[in-house]
Amino acid sequence: GEDVEQSLFLSVREGDSSVINCTYTDSSSTYLYWYKQEPGAGLQLLTYIFSNMDMKQDQRLTVLLNKKDKHLSLRIADTQTGDSAIYFCAETKMEYGNKLVFGAGTILRVKS
Amino acid sequence: DGGITQSPKYLFRKEGQNVTLSCEQNLNHDAMYWYRQDPGQGLRLIYYSQIVNDFQKGDIAEGYSVSREKKESFPLTVTSAQKNPTAFYLCASNDRGGSGNTIYFGEGSWLTVV
């Protein structure tokens, strides 16, 4: 099965909060990442969290890490239409030179 | 500006033909990576290189080849042995000593078999 799992689709109204969830399997991962991909473009790093942290906030973005349950979430406050994209959760595999293992991505659709 | 440049953005390949995707970075990063993205799937690692003149197979290396003769360049060749090459290809790099070991991506290359 997949090392990193995400729900495939999330639809929210503009101005609401979005919460994208992710589960991972490698308890030795030191960093966990959230990337954003707009159509036909590369991946843009949104934020990352070190594994000894529970929470990280960066403007409208809040990352919560539950290491016991291997659960990571990304909350986007006051979601805007420009936030519509695919969001990827990723964990590091240290034995492969910091190889990133990605989830399948969550499509976020923001309705105005 | 520093970054990762992939070319071409769009490439068409005929059956039985080898094609090479270019990836150049001016970030002075040691490590470089090639990922393949298919619809509805996450990124899968094809090859990676942690240092010049060295590279390792990722999860789906069959039908691909790479070289790392220069620190800033990591071209990917899609050979005729790759039976289903139509995909979006992403090159990435990171500074292993950097904060968060952040990996940066290029804008990607679309490869289509015609």
Short mmCIF file of N, CA and C in Angstrom, two decimals, chain A residues 2 8 30-31 33 35 37 39-45 48 86 88 92 94-105, chain B residues 9 31 33 35 37 40-43 45 48 50 57 59 88 90 94 96 98-108 110:
data_model
loop_
_atom_site.label_atom_id
_atom_site.label_comp_id
_atom_site.label_asym_id
_atom_site.label_seq_id
_atom_site.Cartn_x
_atom_site.Cartn_y
_atom_site.Cartn_z
N GLU A 2 0.20 2.37 -0.10
CA GLU A 2 0.90 3.65 -0.14
C GLU A 2 1.54 3.94 1.20
N LEU A 8 -8.71 12.39 -1.60
CA LEU A 8 -8.46 12.86 -2.96
C LEU A 8 -9.05 14.22 -3.26
N THR A 30 12.13 12.63 9.63
CA THR A 30 12.50 13.79 10.43
C THR A 30 11.75 15.03 10.02
N TYR A 31 11.37 15.10 8.76
CA TYR A 31 10.63 16.26 8.27
C TYR A 31 9.41 15.79 7.50
N TYR A 33 6.30 17.47 4.93
CA TYR A 33 6.15 18.63 4.08
C TYR A 33 4.73 18.74 3.52
N TYR A 35 3.26 20.49 -0.01
CA TYR A 35 3.54 21.16 -1.27
C TYR A 35 2.23 21.49 -1.97
N GLN A 37 0.56 22.37 -5.81
CA GLN A 37 0.78 22.31 -7.25
C GLN A 37 -0.40 22.92 -7.98
N PRO A 39 -2.17 23.93 -11.73
CA PRO A 39 -2.25 23.16 -12.98
C PRO A 39 -1.05 23.36 -13.89
N GLY A 40 -0.45 22.27 -14.33
CA GLY A 40 0.65 22.31 -15.28
C GLY A 40 1.94 22.89 -14.76
N ALA A 41 2.07 23.00 -13.45
CA ALA A 41 3.26 23.62 -12.87
C ALA A 41 3.98 22.66 -11.95
N GLY A 42 5.16 23.07 -11.53
CA GLY A 42 5.90 22.27 -10.57
C GLY A 42 5.32 22.41 -9.18
N LEU A 43 5.98 21.77 -8.23
CA LEU A 43 5.50 21.82 -6.85
C LEU A 43 6.15 22.98 -6.11
N GLN A 44 5.32 23.66 -5.35
CA GLN A 44 5.80 24.80 -4.55
C GLN A 44 5.74 24.41 -3.09
N LEU A 45 6.86 24.52 -2.39
CA LEU A 45 6.86 24.21 -0.98
C LEU A 45 6.02 25.23 -0.22
N TYR A 48 6.86 23.15 6.11
CA TYR A 48 7.31 21.85 6.58
C TYR A 48 7.35 21.89 8.10
N ILE A 86 -3.69 21.35 -6.14
CA ILE A 86 -3.48 20.03 -5.55
C ILE A 86 -2.45 20.20 -4.44
N PHE A 88 0.05 18.27 -1.78
CA PHE A 88 0.74 17.01 -1.53
C PHE A 88 1.39 17.02 -0.16
N THR A 92 10.04 12.26 4.51
CA THR A 92 11.39 11.98 4.04
C THR A 92 11.78 10.55 4.34
N MET A 94 15.17 8.91 4.90
CA MET A 94 16.56 9.29 5.07
C MET A 94 17.53 8.34 4.39
N GLU A 95 17.14 7.08 4.27
CA GLU A 95 18.10 6.14 3.71
C GLU A 95 18.29 6.34 2.21
N TYR A 96 17.45 7.15 1.60
CA TYR A 96 17.59 7.43 0.18
C TYR A 96 18.03 8.87 -0.05
N GLY A 97 18.90 9.35 0.82
CA GLY A 97 19.40 10.70 0.62
C GLY A 97 18.30 11.73 0.67
N ASN A 98 17.45 11.65 1.70
CA ASN A 98 16.33 12.58 1.85
C ASN A 98 15.30 12.47 0.74
N LYS A 99 15.16 11.30 0.20
CA LYS A 99 14.10 11.08 -0.78
C LYS A 99 12.76 11.43 -0.16
N LEU A 100 11.94 12.13 -0.91
CA LEU A 100 10.58 12.43 -0.48
C LEU A 100 9.62 11.37 -1.00
N VAL A 101 8.75 10.89 -0.13
CA VAL A 101 7.67 10.00 -0.54
C VAL A 101 6.39 10.80 -0.46
N PHE A 102 5.69 10.87 -1.58
CA PHE A 102 4.52 11.73 -1.68
C PHE A 102 3.23 10.94 -1.56
N GLY A 103 2.22 11.59 -1.04
CA GLY A 103 0.88 11.08 -1.16
C GLY A 103 0.36 11.36 -2.57
N ALA A 104 -0.85 10.87 -2.87
CA ALA A 104 -1.42 11.04 -4.21
C ALA A 104 -1.92 12.45 -4.45
N GLY A 105 -1.99 13.25 -3.40
CA GLY A 105 -2.44 14.63 -3.56
C GLY A 105 -3.92 14.79 -3.27
N LYS B 9 9.46 22.28 -22.09
CA LYS B 9 8.23 22.20 -21.30
C LYS B 9 7.33 21.11 -21.87
N ALA B 31 22.40 17.56 -4.19
CA ALA B 31 21.51 16.46 -4.55
C ALA B 31 20.48 16.89 -5.59
N TYR B 33 17.14 15.20 -8.19
CA TYR B 33 16.17 14.11 -8.26
C TYR B 33 15.33 14.25 -9.53
N TYR B 35 11.46 12.95 -10.69
CA TYR B 35 10.20 12.31 -10.32
C TYR B 35 9.30 12.24 -11.54
N GLN B 37 5.15 12.03 -12.53
CA GLN B 37 3.81 12.23 -11.98
C GLN B 37 2.78 11.77 -12.99
N GLY B 40 -3.74 11.36 -10.70
CA GLY B 40 -4.30 10.64 -9.56
C GLY B 40 -3.28 9.92 -8.72
N GLN B 41 -2.02 10.11 -9.01
CA GLN B 41 -0.98 9.45 -8.22
C GLN B 41 0.00 10.49 -7.70
N GLY B 42 0.66 10.13 -6.64
CA GLY B 42 1.71 11.00 -6.14
C GLY B 42 2.94 10.91 -7.02
N LEU B 43 3.96 11.62 -6.65
CA LEU B 43 5.20 11.60 -7.41
C LEU B 43 5.98 10.33 -7.09
N LEU B 45 9.74 8.40 -7.55
CA LEU B 45 11.14 8.71 -7.78
C LEU B 45 11.74 7.80 -8.84
N TYR B 48 18.04 9.48 -8.46
CA TYR B 48 18.53 10.60 -7.68
C TYR B 48 20.05 10.56 -7.65
N GLN B 50 23.28 12.23 -5.31
CA GLN B 50 23.67 13.00 -4.12
C GLN B 50 24.95 13.78 -4.33
N LYS B 57 19.35 4.44 -8.42
CA LYS B 57 18.00 4.17 -8.91
C LYS B 57 16.99 4.48 -7.82
N ASP B 59 12.49 4.28 -7.35
CA ASP B 59 11.50 3.20 -7.34
C ASP B 59 11.12 2.70 -8.74
N PHE B 88 4.11 13.55 -16.66
CA PHE B 88 4.69 14.85 -16.29
C PHE B 88 5.94 14.55 -15.48
N LEU B 90 9.20 15.80 -13.24
CA LEU B 90 9.65 16.88 -12.37
C LEU B 90 11.07 16.63 -11.88
N ASN B 94 18.14 19.63 -3.73
CA ASN B 94 18.19 20.16 -2.39
C ASN B 94 19.62 20.26 -1.89
N ARG B 96 21.59 19.49 1.12
CA ARG B 96 21.39 18.57 2.23
C ARG B 96 21.75 19.20 3.56
N GLY B 98 20.86 22.32 4.23
CA GLY B 98 19.98 23.45 4.39
C GLY B 98 18.89 23.23 5.43
N SER B 99 18.23 24.30 5.79
CA SER B 99 17.17 24.23 6.79
C SER B 99 16.02 23.38 6.29
N GLY B 100 15.63 22.41 7.06
CA GLY B 100 14.50 21.56 6.69
C GLY B 100 14.81 20.63 5.55
N ASN B 101 16.06 20.62 5.07
CA ASN B 101 16.38 19.79 3.91
C ASN B 101 15.36 19.99 2.81
N THR B 102 14.99 21.21 2.58
CA THR B 102 13.92 21.53 1.64
C THR B 102 14.31 21.15 0.24
N ILE B 103 13.39 20.51 -0.45
CA ILE B 103 13.60 20.13 -1.84
C ILE B 103 12.84 21.11 -2.71
N TYR B 104 13.52 21.63 -3.71
CA TYR B 104 12.93 22.60 -4.63
C TYR B 104 12.69 21.93 -5.97
N PHE B 105 11.58 22.30 -6.61
CA PHE B 105 11.18 21.68 -7.86
C PHE B 105 11.28 22.64 -9.03
N GLY B 106 11.55 22.07 -10.21
CA GLY B 106 11.41 22.81 -11.45
C GLY B 106 9.95 22.87 -11.85
N GLU B 107 9.67 23.49 -13.00
CA GLU B 107 8.30 23.66 -13.44
C GLU B 107 7.76 22.45 -14.19
N GLY B 108 8.60 21.47 -14.44
CA GLY B 108 8.12 20.23 -15.03
C GLY B 108 8.20 20.19 -16.55
N TRP B 110 6.30 18.02 -19.83
CA TRP B 110 5.26 17.09 -20.27
C TRP B 110 5.82 16.26 -21.42
#
